[in-house]
Short mmCIF file of C-alpha atoms and ligand atoms in Angstrom, two decimals:
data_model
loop_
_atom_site.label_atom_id
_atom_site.label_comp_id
_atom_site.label_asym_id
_atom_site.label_seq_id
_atom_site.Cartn_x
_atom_site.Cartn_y
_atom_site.Cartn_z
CA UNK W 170 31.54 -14.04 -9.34
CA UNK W 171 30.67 -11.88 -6.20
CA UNK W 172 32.06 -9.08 -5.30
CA UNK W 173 32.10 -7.38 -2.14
CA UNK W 174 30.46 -4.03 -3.53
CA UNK W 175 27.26 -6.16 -4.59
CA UNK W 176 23.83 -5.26 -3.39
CA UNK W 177 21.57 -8.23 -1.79
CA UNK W 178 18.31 -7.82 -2.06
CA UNK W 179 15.81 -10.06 0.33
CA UNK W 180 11.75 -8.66 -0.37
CA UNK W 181 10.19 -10.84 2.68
CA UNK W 182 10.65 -10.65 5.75
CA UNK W 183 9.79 -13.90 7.52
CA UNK W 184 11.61 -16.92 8.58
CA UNK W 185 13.30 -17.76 4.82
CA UNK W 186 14.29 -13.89 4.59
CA UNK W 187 15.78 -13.67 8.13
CA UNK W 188 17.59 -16.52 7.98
CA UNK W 189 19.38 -16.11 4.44
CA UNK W 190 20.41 -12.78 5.83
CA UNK W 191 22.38 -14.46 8.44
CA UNK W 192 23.66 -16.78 5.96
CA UNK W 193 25.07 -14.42 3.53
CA UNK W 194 27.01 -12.62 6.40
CA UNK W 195 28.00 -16.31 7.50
CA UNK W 196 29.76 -16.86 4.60
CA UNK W 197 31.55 -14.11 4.38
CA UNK W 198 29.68 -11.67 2.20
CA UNK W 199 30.61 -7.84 2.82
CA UNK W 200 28.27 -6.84 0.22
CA UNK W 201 24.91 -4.39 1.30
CA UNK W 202 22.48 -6.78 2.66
CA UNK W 203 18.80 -4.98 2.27
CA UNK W 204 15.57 -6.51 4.15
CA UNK W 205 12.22 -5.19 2.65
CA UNK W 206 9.23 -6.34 4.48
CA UNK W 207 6.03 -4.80 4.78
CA UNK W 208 5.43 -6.12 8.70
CA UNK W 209 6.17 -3.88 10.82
CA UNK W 210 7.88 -6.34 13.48
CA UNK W 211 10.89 -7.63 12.86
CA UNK W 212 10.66 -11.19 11.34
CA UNK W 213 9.17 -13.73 13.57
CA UNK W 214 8.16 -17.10 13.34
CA UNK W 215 4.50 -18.28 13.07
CA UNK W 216 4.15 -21.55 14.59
CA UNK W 217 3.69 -20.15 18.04
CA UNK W 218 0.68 -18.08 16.78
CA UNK W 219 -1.51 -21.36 16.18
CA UNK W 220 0.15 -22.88 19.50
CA UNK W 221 2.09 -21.35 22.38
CA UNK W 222 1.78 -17.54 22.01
CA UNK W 223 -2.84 -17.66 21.08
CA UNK W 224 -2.39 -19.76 24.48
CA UNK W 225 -1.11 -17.43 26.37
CA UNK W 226 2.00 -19.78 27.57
CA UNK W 227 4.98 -17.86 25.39
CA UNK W 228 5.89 -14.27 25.73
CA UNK W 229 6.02 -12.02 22.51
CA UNK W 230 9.49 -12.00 22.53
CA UNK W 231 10.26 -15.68 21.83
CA UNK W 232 8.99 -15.49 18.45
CA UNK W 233 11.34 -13.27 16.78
CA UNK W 234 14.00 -14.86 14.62
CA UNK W 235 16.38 -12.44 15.69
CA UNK W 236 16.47 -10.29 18.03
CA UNK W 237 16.36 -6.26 16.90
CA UNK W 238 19.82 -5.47 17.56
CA UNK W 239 20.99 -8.19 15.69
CA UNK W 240 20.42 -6.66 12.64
CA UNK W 241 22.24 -3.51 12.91
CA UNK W 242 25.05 -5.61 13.99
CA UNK W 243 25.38 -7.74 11.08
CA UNK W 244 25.28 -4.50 8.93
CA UNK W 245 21.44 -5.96 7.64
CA UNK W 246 19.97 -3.09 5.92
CA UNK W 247 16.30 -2.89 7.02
CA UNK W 248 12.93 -1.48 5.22
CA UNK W 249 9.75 -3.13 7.91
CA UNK W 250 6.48 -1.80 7.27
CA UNK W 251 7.46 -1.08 3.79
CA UNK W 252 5.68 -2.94 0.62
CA UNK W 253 8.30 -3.62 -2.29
CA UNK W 254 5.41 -2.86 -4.99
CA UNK W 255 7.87 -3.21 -8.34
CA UNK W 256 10.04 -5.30 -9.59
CA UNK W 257 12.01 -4.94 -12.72
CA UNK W 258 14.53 -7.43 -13.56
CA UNK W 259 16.24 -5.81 -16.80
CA UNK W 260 16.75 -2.94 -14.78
CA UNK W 261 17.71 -4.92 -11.53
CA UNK W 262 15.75 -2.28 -9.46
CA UNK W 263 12.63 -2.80 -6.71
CA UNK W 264 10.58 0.12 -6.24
CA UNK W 265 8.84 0.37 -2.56
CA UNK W 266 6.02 1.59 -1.51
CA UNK W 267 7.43 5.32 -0.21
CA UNK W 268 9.19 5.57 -3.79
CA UNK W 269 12.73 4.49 -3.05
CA UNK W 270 14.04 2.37 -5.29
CA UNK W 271 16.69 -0.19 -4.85
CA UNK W 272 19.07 -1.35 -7.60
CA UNK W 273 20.34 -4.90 -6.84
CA UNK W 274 22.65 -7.63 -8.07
CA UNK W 275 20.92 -10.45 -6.88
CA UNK W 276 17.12 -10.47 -5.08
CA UNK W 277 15.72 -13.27 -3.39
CA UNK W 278 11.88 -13.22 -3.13
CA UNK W 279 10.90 -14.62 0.51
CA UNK W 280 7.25 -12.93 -0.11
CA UNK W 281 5.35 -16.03 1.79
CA UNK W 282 2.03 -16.46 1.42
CA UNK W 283 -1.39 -14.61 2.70
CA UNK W 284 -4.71 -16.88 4.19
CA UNK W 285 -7.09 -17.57 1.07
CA UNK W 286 -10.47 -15.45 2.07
CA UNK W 287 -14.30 -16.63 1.98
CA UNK W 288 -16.11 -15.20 -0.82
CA UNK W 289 -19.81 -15.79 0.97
CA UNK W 290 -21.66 -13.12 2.22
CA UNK W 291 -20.91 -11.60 5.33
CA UNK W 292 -16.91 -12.30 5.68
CA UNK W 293 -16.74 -8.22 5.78
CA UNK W 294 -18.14 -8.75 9.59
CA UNK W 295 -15.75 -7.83 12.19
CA UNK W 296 -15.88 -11.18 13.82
CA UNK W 297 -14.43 -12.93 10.76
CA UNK W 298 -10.78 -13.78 12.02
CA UNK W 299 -7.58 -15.19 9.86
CA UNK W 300 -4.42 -16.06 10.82
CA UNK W 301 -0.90 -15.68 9.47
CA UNK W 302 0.12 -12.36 11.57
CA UNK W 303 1.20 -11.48 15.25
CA UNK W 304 -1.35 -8.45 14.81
CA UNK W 305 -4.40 -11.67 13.97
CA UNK W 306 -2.83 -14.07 17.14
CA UNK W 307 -3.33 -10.96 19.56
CA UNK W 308 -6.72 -9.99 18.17
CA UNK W 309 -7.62 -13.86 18.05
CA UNK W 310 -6.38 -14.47 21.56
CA UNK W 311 -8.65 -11.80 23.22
CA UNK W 312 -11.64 -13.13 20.74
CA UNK W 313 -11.44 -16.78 22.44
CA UNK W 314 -10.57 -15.63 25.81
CA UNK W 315 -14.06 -13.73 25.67
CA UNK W 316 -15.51 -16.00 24.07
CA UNK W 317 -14.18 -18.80 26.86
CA UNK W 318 -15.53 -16.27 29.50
CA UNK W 319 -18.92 -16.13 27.87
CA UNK W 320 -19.48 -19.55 26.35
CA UNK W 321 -19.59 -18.38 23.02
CA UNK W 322 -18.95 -20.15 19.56
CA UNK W 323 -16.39 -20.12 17.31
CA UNK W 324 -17.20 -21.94 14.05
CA UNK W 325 -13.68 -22.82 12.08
CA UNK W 326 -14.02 -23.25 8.42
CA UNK W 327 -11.25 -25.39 7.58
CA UNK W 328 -9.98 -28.81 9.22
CA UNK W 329 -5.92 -28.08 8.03
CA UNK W 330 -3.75 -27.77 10.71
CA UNK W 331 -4.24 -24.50 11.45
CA UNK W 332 -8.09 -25.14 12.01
CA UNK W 333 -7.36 -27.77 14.15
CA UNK W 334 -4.83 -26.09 16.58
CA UNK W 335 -6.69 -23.07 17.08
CA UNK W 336 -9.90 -25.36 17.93
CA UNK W 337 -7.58 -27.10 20.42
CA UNK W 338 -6.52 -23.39 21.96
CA UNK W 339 -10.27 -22.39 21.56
CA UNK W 340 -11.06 -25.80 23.65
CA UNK W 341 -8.22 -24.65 26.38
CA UNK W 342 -9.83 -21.15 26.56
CA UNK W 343 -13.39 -22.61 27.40
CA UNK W 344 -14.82 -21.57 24.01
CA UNK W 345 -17.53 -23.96 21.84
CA UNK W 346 -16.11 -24.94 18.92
CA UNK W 347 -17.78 -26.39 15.51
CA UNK W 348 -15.16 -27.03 12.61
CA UNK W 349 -16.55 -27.34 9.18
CA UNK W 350 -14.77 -29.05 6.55
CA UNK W 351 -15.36 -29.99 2.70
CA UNK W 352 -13.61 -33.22 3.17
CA UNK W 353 -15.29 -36.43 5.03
CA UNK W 354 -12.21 -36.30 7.80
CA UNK W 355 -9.86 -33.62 8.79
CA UNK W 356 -6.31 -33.31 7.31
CA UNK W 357 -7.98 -35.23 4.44
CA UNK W 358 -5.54 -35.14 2.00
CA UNK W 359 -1.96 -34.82 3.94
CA UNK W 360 -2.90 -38.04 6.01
CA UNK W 361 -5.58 -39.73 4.38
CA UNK W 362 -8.70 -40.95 6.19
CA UNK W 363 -7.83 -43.24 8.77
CA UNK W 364 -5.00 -41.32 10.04
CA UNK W 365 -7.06 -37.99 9.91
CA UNK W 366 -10.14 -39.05 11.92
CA UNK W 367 -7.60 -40.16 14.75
CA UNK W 368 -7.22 -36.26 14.92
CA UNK W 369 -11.00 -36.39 14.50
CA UNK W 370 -11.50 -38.36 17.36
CA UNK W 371 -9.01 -36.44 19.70
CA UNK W 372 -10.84 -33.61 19.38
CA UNK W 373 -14.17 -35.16 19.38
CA UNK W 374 -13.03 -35.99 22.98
CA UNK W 375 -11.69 -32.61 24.26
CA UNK W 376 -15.57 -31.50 22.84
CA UNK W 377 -15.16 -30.08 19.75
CA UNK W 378 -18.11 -30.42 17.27
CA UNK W 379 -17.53 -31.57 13.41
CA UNK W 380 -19.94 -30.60 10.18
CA UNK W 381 -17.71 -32.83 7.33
CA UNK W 382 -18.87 -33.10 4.07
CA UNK W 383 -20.37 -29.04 3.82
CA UNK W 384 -18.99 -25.87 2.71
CA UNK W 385 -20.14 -22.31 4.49
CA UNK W 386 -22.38 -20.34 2.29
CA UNK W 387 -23.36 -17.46 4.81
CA UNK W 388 -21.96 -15.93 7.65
CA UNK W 389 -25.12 -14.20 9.06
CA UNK W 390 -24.51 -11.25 11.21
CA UNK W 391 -26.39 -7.96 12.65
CA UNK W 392 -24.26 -4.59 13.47
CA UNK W 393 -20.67 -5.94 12.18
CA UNK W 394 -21.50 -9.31 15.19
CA UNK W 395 -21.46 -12.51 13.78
CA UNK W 396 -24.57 -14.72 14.64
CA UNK W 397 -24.16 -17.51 12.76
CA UNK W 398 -23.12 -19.88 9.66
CA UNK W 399 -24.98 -21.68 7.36
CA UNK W 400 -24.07 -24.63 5.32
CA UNK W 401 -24.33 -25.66 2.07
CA UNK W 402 -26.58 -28.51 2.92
CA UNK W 403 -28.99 -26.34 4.58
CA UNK W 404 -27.54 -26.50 8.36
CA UNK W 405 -27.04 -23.52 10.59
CA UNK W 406 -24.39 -23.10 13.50
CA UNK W 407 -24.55 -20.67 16.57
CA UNK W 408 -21.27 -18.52 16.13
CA UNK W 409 -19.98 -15.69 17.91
CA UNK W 410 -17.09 -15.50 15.65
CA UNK W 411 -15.60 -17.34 12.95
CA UNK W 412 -12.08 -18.28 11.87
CA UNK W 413 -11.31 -18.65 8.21
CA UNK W 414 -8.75 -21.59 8.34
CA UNK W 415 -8.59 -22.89 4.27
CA UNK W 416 -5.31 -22.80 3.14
CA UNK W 417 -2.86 -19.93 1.93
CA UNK W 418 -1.86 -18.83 -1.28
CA UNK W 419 1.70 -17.91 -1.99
CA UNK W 420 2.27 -14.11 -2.55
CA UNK W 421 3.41 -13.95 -5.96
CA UNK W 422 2.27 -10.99 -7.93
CA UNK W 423 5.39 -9.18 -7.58
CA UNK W 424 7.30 -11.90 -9.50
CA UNK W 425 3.91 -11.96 -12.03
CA UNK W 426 4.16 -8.47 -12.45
CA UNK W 427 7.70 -8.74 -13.21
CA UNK W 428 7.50 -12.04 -16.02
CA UNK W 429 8.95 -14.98 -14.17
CA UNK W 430 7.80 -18.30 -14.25
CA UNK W 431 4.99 -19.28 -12.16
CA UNK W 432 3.42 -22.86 -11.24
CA UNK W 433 -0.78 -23.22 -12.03
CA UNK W 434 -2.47 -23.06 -8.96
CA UNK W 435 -4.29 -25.84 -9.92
CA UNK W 436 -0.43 -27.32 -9.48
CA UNK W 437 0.14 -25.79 -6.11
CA UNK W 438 0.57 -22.59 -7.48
CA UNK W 439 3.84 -20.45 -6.80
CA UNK W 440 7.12 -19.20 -8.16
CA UNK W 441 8.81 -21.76 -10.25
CA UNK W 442 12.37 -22.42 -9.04
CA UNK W 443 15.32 -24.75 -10.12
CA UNK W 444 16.81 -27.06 -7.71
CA UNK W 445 19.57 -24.53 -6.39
CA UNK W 446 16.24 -22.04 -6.04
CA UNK W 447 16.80 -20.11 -8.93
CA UNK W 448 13.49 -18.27 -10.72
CA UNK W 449 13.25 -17.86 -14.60
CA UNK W 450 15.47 -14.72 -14.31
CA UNK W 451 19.12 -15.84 -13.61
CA UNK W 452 19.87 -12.93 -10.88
CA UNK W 453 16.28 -13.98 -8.54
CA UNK W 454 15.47 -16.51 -5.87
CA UNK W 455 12.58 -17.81 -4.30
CA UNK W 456 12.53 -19.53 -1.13
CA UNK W 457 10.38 -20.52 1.88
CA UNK W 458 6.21 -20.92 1.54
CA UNK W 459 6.39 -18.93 -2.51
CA UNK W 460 8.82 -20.82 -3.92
CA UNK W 461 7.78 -24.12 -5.72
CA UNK W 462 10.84 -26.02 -6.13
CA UNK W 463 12.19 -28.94 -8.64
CA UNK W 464 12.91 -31.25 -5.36
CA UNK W 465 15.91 -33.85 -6.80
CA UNK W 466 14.95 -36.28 -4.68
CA UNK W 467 10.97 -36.62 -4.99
CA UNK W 468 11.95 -35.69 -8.89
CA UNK W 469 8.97 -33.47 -8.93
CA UNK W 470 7.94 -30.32 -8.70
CA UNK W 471 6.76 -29.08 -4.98
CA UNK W 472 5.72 -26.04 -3.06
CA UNK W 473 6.06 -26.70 0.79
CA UNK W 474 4.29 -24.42 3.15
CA UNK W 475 6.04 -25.46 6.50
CA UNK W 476 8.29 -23.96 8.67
CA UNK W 477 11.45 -26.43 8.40
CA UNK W 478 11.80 -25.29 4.09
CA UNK W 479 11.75 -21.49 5.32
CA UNK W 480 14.73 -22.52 8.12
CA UNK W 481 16.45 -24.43 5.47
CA UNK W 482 15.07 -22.63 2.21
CA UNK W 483 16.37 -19.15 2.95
CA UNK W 484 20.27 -20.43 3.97
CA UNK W 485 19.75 -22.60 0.48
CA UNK W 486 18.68 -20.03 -1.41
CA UNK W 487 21.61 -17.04 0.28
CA UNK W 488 24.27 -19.68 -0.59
CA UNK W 489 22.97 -20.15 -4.06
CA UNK W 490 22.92 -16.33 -4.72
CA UNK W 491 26.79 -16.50 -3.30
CA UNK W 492 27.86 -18.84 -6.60
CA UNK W 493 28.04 -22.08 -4.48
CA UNK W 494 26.36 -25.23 -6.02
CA UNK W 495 23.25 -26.03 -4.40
CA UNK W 496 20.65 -29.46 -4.88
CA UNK W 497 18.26 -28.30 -2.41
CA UNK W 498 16.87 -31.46 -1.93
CA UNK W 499 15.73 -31.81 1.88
CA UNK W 500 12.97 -34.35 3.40
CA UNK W 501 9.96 -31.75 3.59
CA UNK W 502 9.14 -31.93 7.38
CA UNK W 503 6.60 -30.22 9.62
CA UNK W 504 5.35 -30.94 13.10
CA UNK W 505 2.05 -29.85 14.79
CA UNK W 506 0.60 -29.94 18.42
CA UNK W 507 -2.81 -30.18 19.58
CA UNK W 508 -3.66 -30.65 23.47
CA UNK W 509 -1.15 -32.67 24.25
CA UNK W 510 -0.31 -35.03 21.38
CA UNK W 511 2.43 -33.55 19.52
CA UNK W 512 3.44 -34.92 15.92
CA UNK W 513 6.64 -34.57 13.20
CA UNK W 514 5.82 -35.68 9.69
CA UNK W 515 8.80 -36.37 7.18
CA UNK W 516 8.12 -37.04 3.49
CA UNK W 517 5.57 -36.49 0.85
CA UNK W 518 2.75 -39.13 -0.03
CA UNK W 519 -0.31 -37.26 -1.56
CA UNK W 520 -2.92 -39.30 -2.35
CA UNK W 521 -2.84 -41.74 -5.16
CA UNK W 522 1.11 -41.83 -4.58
CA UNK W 523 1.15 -44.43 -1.67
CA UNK W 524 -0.15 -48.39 -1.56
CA UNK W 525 0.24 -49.32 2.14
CA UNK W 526 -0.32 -47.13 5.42
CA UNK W 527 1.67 -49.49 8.19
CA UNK W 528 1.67 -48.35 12.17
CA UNK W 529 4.40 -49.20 14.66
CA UNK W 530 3.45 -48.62 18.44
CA UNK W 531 -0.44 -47.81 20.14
CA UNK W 532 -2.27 -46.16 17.57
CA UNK W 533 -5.29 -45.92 20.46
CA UNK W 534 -3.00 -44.18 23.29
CA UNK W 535 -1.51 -41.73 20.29
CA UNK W 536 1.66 -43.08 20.74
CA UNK W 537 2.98 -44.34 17.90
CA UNK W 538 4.61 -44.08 14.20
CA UNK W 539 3.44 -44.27 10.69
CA UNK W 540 4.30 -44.98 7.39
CA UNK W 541 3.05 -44.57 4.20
CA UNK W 542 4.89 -46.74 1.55
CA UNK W 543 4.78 -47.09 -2.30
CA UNK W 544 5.65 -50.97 -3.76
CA UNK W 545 7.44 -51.47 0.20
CA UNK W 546 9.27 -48.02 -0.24
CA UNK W 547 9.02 -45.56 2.19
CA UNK W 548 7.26 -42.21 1.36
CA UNK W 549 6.50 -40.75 4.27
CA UNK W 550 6.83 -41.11 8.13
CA UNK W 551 4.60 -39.54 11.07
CA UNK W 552 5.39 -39.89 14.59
CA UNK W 553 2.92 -39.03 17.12
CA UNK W 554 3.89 -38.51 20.71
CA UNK W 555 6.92 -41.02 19.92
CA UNK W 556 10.21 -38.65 19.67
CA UNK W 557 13.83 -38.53 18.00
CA UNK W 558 12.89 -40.55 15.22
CA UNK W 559 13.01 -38.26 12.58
CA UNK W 560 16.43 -38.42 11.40
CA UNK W 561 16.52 -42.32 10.63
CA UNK W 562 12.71 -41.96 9.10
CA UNK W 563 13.83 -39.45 6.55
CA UNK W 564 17.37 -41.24 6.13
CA UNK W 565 14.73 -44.48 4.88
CA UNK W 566 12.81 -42.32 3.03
CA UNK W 567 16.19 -40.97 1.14
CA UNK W 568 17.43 -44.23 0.55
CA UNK W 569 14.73 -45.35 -1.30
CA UNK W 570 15.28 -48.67 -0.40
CA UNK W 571 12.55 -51.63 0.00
CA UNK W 572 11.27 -52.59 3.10
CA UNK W 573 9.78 -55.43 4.91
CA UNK W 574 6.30 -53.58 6.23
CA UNK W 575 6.73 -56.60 8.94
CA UNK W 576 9.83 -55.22 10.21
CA UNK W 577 8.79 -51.31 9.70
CA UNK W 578 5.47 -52.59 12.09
CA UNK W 579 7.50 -53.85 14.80
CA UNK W 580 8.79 -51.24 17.39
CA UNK W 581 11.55 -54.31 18.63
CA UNK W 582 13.14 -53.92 15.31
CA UNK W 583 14.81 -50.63 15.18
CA UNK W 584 14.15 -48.17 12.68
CA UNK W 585 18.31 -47.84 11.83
CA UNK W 586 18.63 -51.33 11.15
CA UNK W 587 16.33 -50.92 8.36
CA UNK W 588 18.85 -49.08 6.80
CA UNK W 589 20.85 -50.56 3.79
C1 FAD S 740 -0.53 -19.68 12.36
C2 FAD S 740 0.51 -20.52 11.67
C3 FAD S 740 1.01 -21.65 12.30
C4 FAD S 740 1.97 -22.44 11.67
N1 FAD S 740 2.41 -23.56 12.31
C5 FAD S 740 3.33 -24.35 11.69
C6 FAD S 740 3.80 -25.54 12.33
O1 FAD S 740 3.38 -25.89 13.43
N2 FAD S 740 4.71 -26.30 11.67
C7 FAD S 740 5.19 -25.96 10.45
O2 FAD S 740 6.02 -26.69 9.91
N3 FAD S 740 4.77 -24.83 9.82
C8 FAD S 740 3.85 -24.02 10.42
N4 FAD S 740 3.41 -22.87 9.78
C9 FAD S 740 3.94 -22.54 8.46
C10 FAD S 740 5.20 -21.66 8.56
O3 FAD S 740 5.02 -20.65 9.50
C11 FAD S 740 5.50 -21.07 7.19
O4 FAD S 740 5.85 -22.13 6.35
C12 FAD S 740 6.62 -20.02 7.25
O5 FAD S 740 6.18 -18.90 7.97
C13 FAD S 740 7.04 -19.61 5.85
O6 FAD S 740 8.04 -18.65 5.97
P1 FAD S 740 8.35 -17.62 4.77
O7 FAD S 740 9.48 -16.80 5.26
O8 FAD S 740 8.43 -18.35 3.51
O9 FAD S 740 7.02 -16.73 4.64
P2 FAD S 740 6.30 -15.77 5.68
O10 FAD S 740 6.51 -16.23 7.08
O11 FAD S 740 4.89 -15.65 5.20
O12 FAD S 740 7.04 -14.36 5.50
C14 FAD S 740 6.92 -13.61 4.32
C15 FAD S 740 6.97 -12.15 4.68
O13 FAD S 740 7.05 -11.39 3.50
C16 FAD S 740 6.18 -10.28 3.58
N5 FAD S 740 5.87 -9.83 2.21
C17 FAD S 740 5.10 -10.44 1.29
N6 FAD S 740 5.07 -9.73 0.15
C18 FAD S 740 5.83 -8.63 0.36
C19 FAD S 740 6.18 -7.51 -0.44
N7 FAD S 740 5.76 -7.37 -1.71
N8 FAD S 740 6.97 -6.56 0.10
C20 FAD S 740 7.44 -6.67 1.35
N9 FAD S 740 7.14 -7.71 2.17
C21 FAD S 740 6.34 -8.69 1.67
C22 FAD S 740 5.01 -10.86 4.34
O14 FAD S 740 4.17 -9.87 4.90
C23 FAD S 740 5.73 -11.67 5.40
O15 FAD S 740 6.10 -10.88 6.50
C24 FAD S 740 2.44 -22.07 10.39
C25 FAD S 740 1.92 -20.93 9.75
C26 FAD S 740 0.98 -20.15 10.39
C27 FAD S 740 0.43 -18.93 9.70
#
């Protein structure tokens, strides 16, 4: 039962935070809303920071969830620049980092997650860039404007999707790019290797340089400048600077510190929620990029890093803490663009999981859809420069429901009759 003297505690403040703000106010909740995050901005959104805002094209502005005023307005209590550094859930109380502490009745943790670092020698040099923050897209942008201006090098470590974009903004600024990546292909294991060198080739095209197959072992560097890398299998790369690009790991050592259950990293790592988002302790949440979720419909376990389960995560999660009954069970979904193909994938088909990859449309020109499909069910749908399909790709994948790959193959057939 909620009552309206209840204190709301949100420790995060990114997309999944912002936006289950709102929703408690949207359904009515009169309670004290509190925001702890320890940005400084106001929460913002981070796709632009791989995309439109490193290129210059959209204003500082646009990113922000909400804008400032908002808050006050909505009677959003709000803590930025401040760390919540304890968490103690027989007490109900989260300590920050100036000493306040903050007695709750229900806390959702929204804590995201933080780039995963290279432990070689030399990632203390100065032109060692990562990026999750506004602060790392401004620093970032100047680094490959100059580096556009000079012909300099960036070397990427990491072919993910956030290597890949940046080498496509690198590309637009005029820099030299090499990208280095473990895996024979980029985006290895979220498309597979057919699908992933077609990303290869794009930006094999717009002339950025690939070193698959080899880790970094060294960045070499005199007087804090980067020089170079070096490769586990003995190769060396001119680089000016150097962008660590391999993965994130979700933020979860205040929910360690405090006992609840957490997933293995070797399982995706995380903060283990039920389906309505609920953590091992019945009065927190986890949402957005932290929270690794029992998904009813994929009947596993899953941990989705993309911007779509923070929009729809948070509201989930605000709702749950409100006593309503949630199944959050959404299609994960994410989209990407590089130069100018732009992509939405729906679904979830890791590797070993699918049987048949079938295309619909020009796979050449970039203008087409995938699938990826398990005994003639679909998994998981990607369209590339091919638009408003998403809905009846996801509304396939939820109906589990066999399909002719013929049919799924042939853009006269539409995707909707397909459906049972
Ligand atoms: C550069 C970049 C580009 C991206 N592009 C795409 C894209 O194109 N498509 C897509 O689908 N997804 C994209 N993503 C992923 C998407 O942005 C994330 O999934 C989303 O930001 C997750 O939101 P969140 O609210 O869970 O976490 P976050 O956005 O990480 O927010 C968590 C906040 O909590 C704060 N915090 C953590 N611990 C504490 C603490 N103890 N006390 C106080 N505050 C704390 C953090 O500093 C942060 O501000 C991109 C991510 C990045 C970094």
């Amino acid at each position: 039962m909620v009552e309206a003297h209840q204190t709301f505690v949100i420790v995060g403040g990114g997309l999944a935070g912002a936006k289950a703000a709102e929703t408690l106010r949207a359904e009515g909740f009169t309670g004290r809303v509190i925001l702890i995050c320890d940005e400084r901005d106001h929460p913002y959104e981070r796709p632009p920071l791989s995309k439109g805002y490193l290129l210059g094209k959209e204003e500082r502005d646009s990113v922000f969830v909400h804008e400032p005023a908002w808050y006050a307005g909505a009677d959003i209590e709000l803590h930025l620049g401040q760390p919540a550094v304890h968490l103690d859930p027989d007490a109900r109380t989260v300590r920050l980092g100036d000493g306040t502490l903050i007695v709750y009745d229900k806390l959702l943790l929204a804590t995201g997650a933080e780039p995963r670092r290279l432990d070689i020698p030399g990632t203390g040099l100065a032109g060692v860039h990562h990026l999750r923050r506004l602060a790392h897209a401004e620093r970032l942008r100047g680094v490959l404007a100059s580096l556009g201006r000079d012909n300099g090098h960036l070397v990427i470590a990491g072919a993910g999707w956030i290597g890949l974009e940046v080498a496509a903004a690198a590309r637009s600024y005029g820099a030299e790019v090499t990208v280095v990546e473990t895996a024979p292909t980029p985006l290895h294991t979220v498309l597979g290797p057919e699908l992933g060198d077609l990303f290869g080739d794009l930006h094999r095209e717009r002339g950025v340089r690939f070193h698959f197959g080899a880790r970094l072992t060294e960045i070499v560097g005199q007087d804090g400048m980067v020089l170079a890398v070096r490769t586990d299998d003995g190769e060396e790369h001119p680089a000016h600077a150097v962008l660590a690009a391999i993965g994130a790991a979700p933020r979860t050592s205040l929910a360690e510190q405090a006992g609840l259950a957490l997933v293995d990293r070797s399982s995706g790592g995380g903060i283990a929620v039920d389906a309505a988002l609920r953590t091992s302790d019945p009065h927190v949440y986890a949402a957005g990029d932290v929270a690794a979720a029992d998904h009813p419909l994929l009947d596993t376990r899953i941990r989705v890093e993309h911007w779509a389960n923070a929009l729809n995560g948070g509201p989930a999660a605000a709702r749950a803490m409100l006593g309503q009954d949630v199944a959050y069970d959404r299609v994960p979904y994410f989209f990407s663009d590089q130069y100018d193909v732009g992509m939405e994938y729906s679904g979830y088909a890791p590797p070993g999981s699918y049987d048949q990859v079938v295309c619909r449309g020009d796979v050449a020109k970039r203008e087409f859809i995938a699938f990826w499909l398990s005994e003639g069910r679909l998994l998981a749908g990607m369209n590339v420069n091919v638009w408003d399909v998403t809905e009846p790709i996801q509304q396939l994948i939820r109906s589990g429901h066999p399909l002719d790959p013929a049919a799924l193959a042939d853009p006269e057939v539409s995707l909707e009759s397909l459906l049972p």
